Amino acid sequence: MSREKETRRSLAMIRSQTLERAQGNAGNVLAKSKKSSWGWKGKGRDEDLLDETDFFTTTDFHKLTDAEVYLRFNTNESLGLTKAEAERRFKTNGPNTLTARKPNYLKKVLGYLFGGFCSILWLGVITFIICWRPPLSDPPNITNLALAIVVLFVILLQAGFSAFQDFSTAKVMSSIMDMIPADCHVIRDGQLIKIPASELVVGDRVHLSLGNKVPADMRLLQASNDTRFDRAVLTGESEAIEASVVATDDNFLESKNIAFMGTHVVQGSCVGVVVLKGNDTLMGRINKLTTGRKEKKTIIQREITRFIQIIITLTVVLISIITIAWIAWLHRVYPNFMSVASLLVTLMGCIIAFIPEGVPVCISLTLLMIARRMRENDILPKALSTVETLGCVNVICSDKTGTLTENKMHVTNVAFLDHESTPDDVRSRIKKGTQSPIDLPQPSDDHLLLSIHQLQLATLLCNNAKFDTETKHLPLSERKVLGDATDSALLRFSAYVSDTAALASCFERTHEIPFNSRNKWMMSVYQGSAQQPQVIKTLFGSNMMSAEKKAANEKDDMLVFVKGAPDVLFPHCTSYLAASNKTGPQPLTAEWSRELSRIQQAWSRRGQRVLMLCKGRYSPYLAEHNLSAAGPSTSNAVQEELSRQGLQELCIIGLVGIMDPPRPEIRETIKACRDAGSRFFMVTGDFGLTAAAIAKQIGLFSSEREPHTYEHIMDPTTDKSKNAIESENVFGEDLERYETGRPRYREGTSLVLTGTDLTKLNPGEWDLVCTYEEIVFARTSPEQKLRIVTEFQQRDGVVAVTGDGVNDAPALKAADVGVAVVTGSDVAIEAADLILLGGFDSIPAAIRLGRLAFQNLQKVIGYLLPAGSWSEVWPVLINVFLGTPLTLSSFLMVVICCFTDAIPCTALVMEQEEFNLLSLKPRNPKKEHLITLKIYSQSYFFIGTMMTFFCNMFLFLYIYEYTGLSFQDLVFTFGNIPEDKLALRGISVGDFNSIWVNNGQCVCFVTLVILQWGNILSVRNRRESILRADPFRKERRNLWLFLGILLSFLIAILVTETPGIQTLMLTGSVPIKYWLLPIPCAVFIIMADEARKLIAKAFPKSIIARIAW
């Protein structure tokens, strides 16, 4: 069961049992729990659930009034906690963190000892022990017992490495996760400051806004009308839960005035007091009850499983052939040649030889090393399995704001419908019209000045950004702003044109509907302050309410400010504010509507984000009447009434153009991603023209031609501009032969689609959309972003999504690789697989490293197969079917697989890229696997065949030199060695089998070890010559290879020259001559592979080039 499901199950039990206890049914609950309690000593899990039930039954934080909350937690409504008090509570109660669940060490140890390949090795241990004593070996064969001990040692060695690897991986990933920011805004000593979430204490007053992750269990005291929490992490409910500031249920877990740790704010903003933290929270209590998550297999894990299945299949085929041959023919015709014990030992040796014991080690080392390199490139992978998936990415969907751009917005243009200006001009006009920067607007001011003040107020008050109190004394450009980039730009603009301190204090906010990705507008409602009630009346009308008036009548209105995209708000507008000396709002005629459209399009074509600022009216009296007539008042009803009234007959105050400069590195990043074969798309909520203009600035649109639109999808023959599609032949033959999901479909063709267009597309039209090389998706909602991802995935796309906002989270979660910016929202960071700490230019580096991981693993397999698989099979086949002595013993097979091959192959994971990996097209995981026929042919039929020939040749050469028996004398003997020829050298058959054959096997073993030196030096370069890519030069330096070679050489000496091993494992000394003879053969292997690479380069269409791996 996954961790999410278990979490929800635990929460459901707690909630239901809390309710039952509240209703007096505790006895039944206890009875049910005892029946299902786990069989461990002490308390069962369900009894633990009852403890949590007791706690939540007695918890009354949700029922307290605001005053009681402040009193119980000894905190102040406006000042919060003092710094000294917060530090005292932190020292007393500890950090706000969840205690990590203690691992099941017994289960882990069993996994290390019996998991993976170890289960096969245990089968070998059992088989060797069975073959040690009678009835299979009489007298007992001590060598088989020694083999069992050797394999047992290998098991312990692998288990130890797995344990160490788990420890080091956990340590690396822990350090990576520690670098992910987890901050929150709290009131301390009356100031809003940012602190790490781990430093929160009970009683802290926390401010939450859109995109924040709730850092602790909180009792809500203030909440905007549209505040919503996503509790899916706890309950699995897809619908967001509305917030309340009063208790909505007797059950603490059901009351909507509690924000639970780990949930997310997906709409609105709120303020709450921390009532539970760390392990005391609901999340913390469930954390103690939930079991571990069963992880889904990643692409690389599936590839390894496929490789192992192929190897096991080949092994089964091999041992089946040998077993059938032994039963049907060999044992009947030559009963003394191979006993049952010899057969079992031989078969088990083959099985162990076929299993690539070095692969799991190399996979873990490769992914861990790549993860470390990514961290050096300012990329944090949240899971090692994500590393390799990056190499398969062929579609990148990127958000615009904060991802492709710097998210450092500033206002560049200001306009009334009848007058365009700049912030500098506005600033100069205010200076001319006022005696002092802090002067308030007066009825005697000219109309233009009053209009400018209205625009300034709209940017200031329809805004949730604030200057950080710690930097407020600094110059405006150096001040830090708490809030999103758009609000920050408007706040800086209002502060730039004139001092807003005196003006802002004249208004009090009463209601708010924050911006969200669905509405695409923000609304705030104000009344005049009790101290300066005349300012709101001077600027916006005499019937504007102020705080001094307690009850509203039907003539009193509150001031509504709305900001949003012009195309979104325009249908709600009926008038506009003129900058000329015309008094009062002017009717919004068709002429002025065209002027509005002209300004928007002109600014958008320059890459500016255009916002329209409007004013309206809200009647509390009318609202109260409507709400009372509709029934019980709820936050939803209040919000709907506010939206209905606030959007009626809006008056356009003015427009502002905001520029968000593209990241300086983004043009090269897009080019690098495209060179790597990954198509790069923009998915944004911005206006289509703005997005298209930015796309041209950053090189996402490579042509100056006008991009295609939805009309071209509806009718591919549409020719709206002079660049005829037919002349490009993009809808002709190319459309019929494109490969779904792969890049390089329609080069030079760009497309702009809006969210409205997406709702009209059918599957066939999506097929056509997915053939474009350059796409901008504009005015998209979170649901549409998610659909874009799934549509490309359904067409074999491996999709990476980059983003930083709440609206990006669904797409980030659904993508094959989700990439969040470290400065983004908590929701986005939570949903992502990778986190960018630095510039966006690290994306190509991540793709490069993902491909390097895959290629290095292929090189590891290409190194292990020739000696550890192919060359070890042939001695058995020659022995069984040709009747010669066994040329390689089971012990030496185990040594090659587990030691002399496994150690050098780990050096291959340190290899740098051989060539520019970004020049390759992305790998299709459904077609291009870790192990392919090309790798098998290279490893088995090319390198493996040469190695098999040389090692067997030197064995028979050694036997001929020292015993006089040639290969022809030994073939088809099946144990009947020609004694007469041996007698000429004074050698008995017993001595021949116990001395010369054993020594010959060591010659074969040493030859394979040395030939692997040539193999490792050739396999590290799949394309490049060793003369150009040697392991010494800086670009491809890998001195670890020589350490691996040295260790394998020392192991070979240890095995063949140690007297104890010679006696126990039937090995023997190898003459120095046979240590030297394989060296030129290893050089020959290098030269043969060099010739293959040369032919493949010179004749790219030749058979050799086509089968080159």
Short mmCIF file of N, CA and C in Angstrom, two decimals, residues 909-1025:
data_model
loop_
_atom_site.label_atom_id
_atom_site.label_comp_id
_atom_site.label_asym_id
_atom_site.label_seq_id
_atom_site.Cartn_x
_atom_site.Cartn_y
_atom_site.Cartn_z
N VAL A 909 32.12 4.02 -14.33
CA VAL A 909 31.08 4.99 -13.95
C VAL A 909 31.67 6.38 -13.81
N MET A 910 33.00 6.48 -13.75
CA MET A 910 33.64 7.78 -13.61
C MET A 910 33.96 8.42 -14.96
N GLU A 911 33.59 7.74 -16.05
CA GLU A 911 33.92 8.24 -17.38
C GLU A 911 33.20 9.56 -17.68
N GLN A 912 33.93 10.46 -18.35
CA GLN A 912 33.33 11.69 -18.85
C GLN A 912 32.68 11.38 -20.20
N GLU A 913 31.91 12.35 -20.71
CA GLU A 913 31.27 12.10 -21.99
C GLU A 913 32.30 11.98 -23.10
N GLU A 914 32.07 11.02 -23.97
CA GLU A 914 33.01 10.72 -25.05
C GLU A 914 32.92 11.74 -26.17
N PHE A 915 31.71 12.20 -26.41
CA PHE A 915 31.45 13.22 -27.42
C PHE A 915 30.30 14.06 -26.90
N ASN A 916 29.88 15.04 -27.65
CA ASN A 916 28.80 15.92 -27.20
C ASN A 916 27.49 15.13 -27.18
N LEU A 917 27.09 14.72 -25.98
CA LEU A 917 25.88 13.90 -25.86
C LEU A 917 24.62 14.68 -26.22
N LEU A 918 24.71 16.01 -26.20
CA LEU A 918 23.55 16.81 -26.58
C LEU A 918 23.34 16.81 -28.10
N SER A 919 24.29 16.23 -28.84
CA SER A 919 24.11 16.12 -30.29
C SER A 919 23.25 14.92 -30.65
N LEU A 920 23.00 14.04 -29.68
CA LEU A 920 22.16 12.87 -29.93
C LEU A 920 20.69 13.24 -29.76
N LYS A 921 19.83 12.52 -30.45
CA LYS A 921 18.40 12.70 -30.21
C LYS A 921 18.03 11.98 -28.92
N PRO A 922 16.96 12.40 -28.27
CA PRO A 922 16.58 11.74 -27.01
C PRO A 922 16.29 10.26 -27.23
N ARG A 923 16.57 9.51 -26.21
CA ARG A 923 16.33 8.06 -26.27
C ARG A 923 14.84 7.80 -26.10
N ASN A 924 14.31 6.92 -26.94
CA ASN A 924 12.93 6.49 -26.79
C ASN A 924 12.91 5.26 -25.89
N PRO A 925 12.45 5.38 -24.64
CA PRO A 925 12.55 4.26 -23.70
C PRO A 925 11.75 3.04 -24.12
N LYS A 926 10.80 3.21 -25.06
CA LYS A 926 10.02 2.06 -25.51
C LYS A 926 10.75 1.27 -26.59
N LYS A 927 11.73 1.88 -27.22
CA LYS A 927 12.42 1.21 -28.33
C LYS A 927 13.92 1.04 -28.08
N GLU A 928 14.53 2.01 -27.44
CA GLU A 928 15.98 1.99 -27.25
C GLU A 928 16.27 1.62 -25.80
N HIS A 929 16.73 0.39 -25.62
CA HIS A 929 16.89 -0.15 -24.28
C HIS A 929 18.33 -0.10 -23.81
N LEU A 930 18.49 -0.37 -22.53
CA LEU A 930 19.83 -0.39 -21.93
C LEU A 930 20.70 -1.44 -22.61
N ILE A 931 20.14 -2.60 -22.86
CA ILE A 931 20.88 -3.67 -23.53
C ILE A 931 20.18 -3.95 -24.87
N THR A 932 20.95 -3.92 -25.95
CA THR A 932 20.39 -4.09 -27.29
C THR A 932 21.14 -5.19 -28.02
N LEU A 933 20.60 -5.56 -29.17
CA LEU A 933 21.26 -6.58 -30.00
C LEU A 933 22.64 -6.12 -30.44
N LYS A 934 22.79 -4.81 -30.62
CA LYS A 934 24.11 -4.29 -31.03
C LYS A 934 25.14 -4.50 -29.92
N ILE A 935 24.72 -4.29 -28.67
CA ILE A 935 25.65 -4.50 -27.55
C ILE A 935 25.96 -5.98 -27.41
N TYR A 936 24.95 -6.82 -27.58
CA TYR A 936 25.19 -8.27 -27.52
C TYR A 936 26.16 -8.71 -28.62
N SER A 937 25.95 -8.20 -29.82
CA SER A 937 26.84 -8.61 -30.92
C SER A 937 28.26 -8.12 -30.69
N GLN A 938 28.40 -6.89 -30.16
CA GLN A 938 29.73 -6.36 -29.85
C GLN A 938 30.39 -7.18 -28.75
N SER A 939 29.63 -7.48 -27.69
CA SER A 939 30.20 -8.15 -26.52
C SER A 939 30.42 -9.64 -26.76
N TYR A 940 29.48 -10.28 -27.42
CA TYR A 940 29.57 -11.73 -27.62
C TYR A 940 30.35 -12.11 -28.87
N PHE A 941 29.88 -11.63 -30.00
CA PHE A 941 30.42 -12.13 -31.27
C PHE A 941 31.71 -11.44 -31.71
N PHE A 942 31.98 -10.26 -31.18
CA PHE A 942 33.21 -9.56 -31.58
C PHE A 942 34.28 -9.67 -30.50
N ILE A 943 34.12 -8.93 -29.42
CA ILE A 943 35.12 -8.95 -28.34
C ILE A 943 35.13 -10.33 -27.66
N GLY A 944 33.95 -10.85 -27.34
CA GLY A 944 33.86 -12.11 -26.62
C GLY A 944 34.46 -13.27 -27.38
N THR A 945 34.26 -13.31 -28.68
CA THR A 945 34.82 -14.40 -29.48
C THR A 945 36.34 -14.36 -29.49
N MET A 946 36.90 -13.16 -29.62
CA MET A 946 38.36 -13.05 -29.59
C MET A 946 38.90 -13.50 -28.24
N MET A 947 38.26 -13.09 -27.18
CA MET A 947 38.73 -13.46 -25.84
C MET A 947 38.60 -14.97 -25.62
N THR A 948 37.49 -15.54 -26.07
CA THR A 948 37.31 -16.99 -25.92
C THR A 948 38.40 -17.74 -26.67
N PHE A 949 38.72 -17.29 -27.87
CA PHE A 949 39.75 -17.96 -28.67
C PHE A 949 41.11 -17.88 -27.98
N PHE A 950 41.49 -16.69 -27.53
CA PHE A 950 42.82 -16.51 -26.94
C PHE A 950 42.97 -17.29 -25.63
N CYS A 951 41.97 -17.23 -24.76
CA CYS A 951 42.14 -17.87 -23.45
C CYS A 951 42.18 -19.40 -23.60
N ASN A 952 41.36 -19.97 -24.48
CA ASN A 952 41.41 -21.42 -24.69
C ASN A 952 42.67 -21.83 -25.46
N MET A 953 43.10 -20.96 -26.35
CA MET A 953 44.33 -21.25 -27.10
C MET A 953 45.52 -21.35 -26.16
N PHE A 954 45.63 -20.41 -25.23
CA PHE A 954 46.78 -20.44 -24.31
C PHE A 954 46.69 -21.62 -23.35
N LEU A 955 45.50 -22.03 -22.97
CA LEU A 955 45.39 -23.22 -22.11
C LEU A 955 45.90 -24.45 -22.83
N PHE A 956 45.44 -24.68 -24.05
CA PHE A 956 45.89 -25.88 -24.77
C PHE A 956 47.35 -25.76 -25.17
N LEU A 957 47.83 -24.52 -25.41
CA LEU A 957 49.25 -24.33 -25.69
C LEU A 957 50.08 -24.69 -24.46
N TYR A 958 49.63 -24.29 -23.29
CA TYR A 958 50.33 -24.62 -22.04
C TYR A 958 50.36 -26.14 -21.82
N ILE A 959 49.22 -26.80 -22.01
CA ILE A 959 49.17 -28.25 -21.81
C ILE A 959 50.07 -28.96 -22.82
N TYR A 960 50.06 -28.47 -24.04
CA TYR A 960 50.92 -29.09 -25.05
C TYR A 960 52.39 -28.90 -24.71
N GLU A 961 52.72 -27.71 -24.23
CA GLU A 961 54.14 -27.42 -23.91
C GLU A 961 54.62 -28.28 -22.74
N TYR A 962 53.80 -28.52 -21.75
CA TYR A 962 54.28 -29.22 -20.54
C TYR A 962 53.90 -30.70 -20.49
N THR A 963 52.92 -31.14 -21.32
CA THR A 963 52.54 -32.57 -21.27
C THR A 963 52.67 -33.25 -22.61
N GLY A 964 52.79 -32.49 -23.68
CA GLY A 964 52.90 -33.07 -25.01
C GLY A 964 51.56 -33.40 -25.63
N LEU A 965 50.44 -33.15 -24.93
CA LEU A 965 49.12 -33.43 -25.48
C LEU A 965 48.58 -32.20 -26.20
N SER A 966 48.28 -32.37 -27.48
CA SER A 966 47.72 -31.28 -28.26
C SER A 966 46.20 -31.26 -28.12
N PHE A 967 45.61 -30.25 -28.72
CA PHE A 967 44.14 -30.14 -28.69
C PHE A 967 43.50 -31.35 -29.36
N GLN A 968 44.12 -31.83 -30.48
CA GLN A 968 43.58 -32.99 -31.17
C GLN A 968 43.63 -34.24 -30.30
N ASP A 969 44.64 -34.30 -29.40
CA ASP A 969 44.74 -35.46 -28.51
C ASP A 969 43.68 -35.46 -27.42
N LEU A 970 43.16 -34.29 -27.10
CA LEU A 970 42.22 -34.17 -25.98
C LEU A 970 40.77 -34.13 -26.41
N VAL A 971 40.51 -33.74 -27.67
CA VAL A 971 39.13 -33.60 -28.11
C VAL A 971 38.47 -34.97 -28.22
N PHE A 972 37.22 -35.03 -27.77
CA PHE A 972 36.40 -36.24 -27.78
C PHE A 972 36.97 -37.37 -26.92
N THR A 973 37.77 -37.03 -25.94
CA THR A 973 38.29 -38.07 -25.04
C THR A 973 37.32 -38.38 -23.91
N PHE A 974 36.56 -37.37 -23.44
CA PHE A 974 35.57 -37.54 -22.37
C PHE A 974 36.16 -38.25 -21.15
N GLY A 975 37.33 -37.81 -20.76
CA GLY A 975 37.99 -38.36 -19.57
C GLY A 975 38.98 -39.46 -19.85
N ASN A 976 38.96 -40.00 -21.06
CA ASN A 976 39.89 -41.08 -21.41
C ASN A 976 41.15 -40.47 -22.02
N ILE A 977 41.99 -39.92 -21.15
CA ILE A 977 43.20 -39.23 -21.58
C ILE A 977 44.20 -40.28 -22.12
N PRO A 978 44.83 -39.99 -23.28
CA PRO A 978 45.82 -40.95 -23.84
C PRO A 978 47.04 -41.10 -22.91
N GLU A 979 47.07 -42.23 -22.20
CA GLU A 979 48.11 -42.43 -21.21
C GLU A 979 49.49 -42.63 -21.84
N ASP A 980 49.50 -43.20 -23.06
CA ASP A 980 50.80 -43.49 -23.68
C ASP A 980 51.59 -42.23 -23.97
N LYS A 981 50.91 -41.20 -24.43
CA LYS A 981 51.61 -39.96 -24.71
C LYS A 981 52.06 -39.26 -23.42
N LEU A 982 51.25 -39.40 -22.38
CA LEU A 982 51.65 -38.82 -21.10
C LEU A 982 52.85 -39.56 -20.52
N ALA A 983 52.91 -40.88 -20.76
CA ALA A 983 54.00 -41.68 -20.22
C ALA A 983 55.34 -41.25 -20.80
N LEU A 984 55.33 -40.74 -22.04
CA LEU A 984 56.58 -40.28 -22.65
C LEU A 984 57.19 -39.12 -21.86
N ARG A 985 56.32 -38.37 -21.15
CA ARG A 985 56.81 -37.26 -20.33
C ARG A 985 56.87 -37.64 -18.85
N GLY A 986 56.55 -38.89 -18.55
CA GLY A 986 56.58 -39.34 -17.15
C GLY A 986 55.47 -38.76 -16.34
N ILE A 987 54.32 -38.54 -16.96
CA ILE A 987 53.17 -37.93 -16.27
C ILE A 987 52.05 -38.94 -16.21
N SER A 988 51.49 -39.10 -15.04
CA SER A 988 50.35 -39.99 -14.88
C SER A 988 49.07 -39.22 -15.18
N VAL A 989 47.98 -40.01 -15.42
CA VAL A 989 46.68 -39.37 -15.67
C VAL A 989 46.23 -38.57 -14.46
N GLY A 990 46.48 -39.10 -13.24
CA GLY A 990 46.11 -38.37 -12.03
C GLY A 990 46.83 -37.05 -11.92
N ASP A 991 48.15 -37.08 -12.19
CA ASP A 991 48.90 -35.82 -12.15
C ASP A 991 48.42 -34.85 -13.23
N PHE A 992 48.10 -35.39 -14.39
CA PHE A 992 47.63 -34.54 -15.49
C PHE A 992 46.37 -33.79 -15.07
N ASN A 993 45.42 -34.50 -14.45
CA ASN A 993 44.15 -33.87 -14.05
C ASN A 993 44.29 -32.95 -12.84
N SER A 994 45.17 -33.33 -11.90
CA SER A 994 45.27 -32.56 -10.66
C SER A 994 46.28 -31.43 -10.72
N ILE A 995 47.25 -31.52 -11.64
CA ILE A 995 48.28 -30.49 -11.71
C ILE A 995 48.17 -29.67 -12.98
N TRP A 996 48.34 -30.36 -14.13
CA TRP A 996 48.47 -29.62 -15.37
C TRP A 996 47.15 -29.01 -15.84
N VAL A 997 46.05 -29.76 -15.65
CA VAL A 997 44.75 -29.16 -16.02
C VAL A 997 44.42 -27.99 -15.11
N ASN A 998 44.67 -28.16 -13.80
CA ASN A 998 44.41 -27.05 -12.87
C ASN A 998 45.27 -25.84 -13.19
N ASN A 999 46.54 -26.08 -13.48
CA ASN A 999 47.43 -24.97 -13.86
C ASN A 999 46.96 -24.33 -15.17
N GLY A 1000 46.53 -25.21 -16.11
CA GLY A 1000 46.03 -24.69 -17.39
C GLY A 1000 44.81 -23.82 -17.21
N GLN A 1001 43.94 -24.23 -16.28
CA GLN A 1001 42.76 -23.40 -15.99
C GLN A 1001 43.19 -22.04 -15.47
N CYS A 1002 44.24 -22.00 -14.68
CA CYS A 1002 44.74 -20.70 -14.18
C CYS A 1002 45.34 -19.88 -15.31
N VAL A 1003 45.97 -20.56 -16.31
CA VAL A 1003 46.46 -19.84 -17.49
C VAL A 1003 45.29 -19.19 -18.22
N CYS A 1004 44.20 -19.96 -18.39
CA CYS A 1004 42.99 -19.42 -19.03
C CYS A 1004 42.45 -18.25 -18.22
N PHE A 1005 42.43 -18.38 -16.90
CA PHE A 1005 41.95 -17.33 -16.01
C PHE A 1005 42.79 -16.06 -16.13
N VAL A 1006 44.11 -16.22 -16.07
CA VAL A 1006 45.01 -15.07 -16.17
C VAL A 1006 44.86 -14.39 -17.53
N THR A 1007 44.71 -15.20 -18.57
CA THR A 1007 44.53 -14.63 -19.91
C THR A 1007 43.27 -13.77 -19.99
N LEU A 1008 42.18 -14.27 -19.42
CA LEU A 1008 40.94 -13.50 -19.43
C LEU A 1008 41.09 -12.20 -18.65
N VAL A 1009 41.77 -12.25 -17.50
CA VAL A 1009 41.97 -11.05 -16.70
C VAL A 1009 42.73 -10.00 -17.49
N ILE A 1010 43.79 -10.42 -18.16
CA ILE A 1010 44.63 -9.46 -18.92
C ILE A 1010 43.90 -8.97 -20.16
N LEU A 1011 43.17 -9.88 -20.85
CA LEU A 1011 42.42 -9.46 -22.03
C LEU A 1011 41.35 -8.42 -21.67
N GLN A 1012 40.83 -8.50 -20.46
CA GLN A 1012 39.85 -7.52 -20.03
C GLN A 1012 40.46 -6.13 -19.89
N TRP A 1013 41.78 -6.06 -19.72
CA TRP A 1013 42.43 -4.74 -19.71
C TRP A 1013 42.27 -4.07 -21.07
N GLY A 1014 42.47 -4.84 -22.11
CA GLY A 1014 42.27 -4.29 -23.46
C GLY A 1014 40.81 -3.96 -23.70
N ASN A 1015 39.92 -4.80 -23.16
CA ASN A 1015 38.49 -4.57 -23.34
C ASN A 1015 38.05 -3.29 -22.66
N ILE A 1016 38.52 -3.04 -21.45
CA ILE A 1016 38.07 -1.85 -20.72
C ILE A 1016 38.60 -0.58 -21.37
N LEU A 1017 39.77 -0.65 -21.97
CA LEU A 1017 40.33 0.53 -22.64
C LEU A 1017 39.65 0.79 -23.98
N SER A 1018 39.08 -0.25 -24.57
CA SER A 1018 38.37 -0.06 -25.85
C SER A 1018 36.90 0.28 -25.63
N VAL A 1019 36.26 -0.34 -24.61
CA VAL A 1019 34.84 -0.14 -24.41
C VAL A 1019 34.54 1.26 -23.89
N ARG A 1020 35.50 1.94 -23.29
CA ARG A 1020 35.26 3.28 -22.77
C ARG A 1020 35.08 4.30 -23.89
N ASN A 1021 35.47 3.94 -25.12
CA ASN A 1021 35.28 4.79 -26.28
C ASN A 1021 34.43 4.04 -27.30
N ARG A 1022 33.19 4.42 -27.43
CA ARG A 1022 32.32 3.74 -28.39
C ARG A 1022 32.56 4.25 -29.80
N ARG A 1023 32.96 5.51 -29.93
CA ARG A 1023 33.15 6.11 -31.25
C ARG A 1023 34.58 6.60 -31.47
N GLU A 1024 35.11 7.26 -30.46
CA GLU A 1024 36.40 7.91 -30.61
C GLU A 1024 37.55 6.91 -30.51
N SER A 1025 38.62 7.21 -31.22
CA SER A 1025 39.84 6.40 -31.13
C SER A 1025 40.52 6.64 -29.80
#
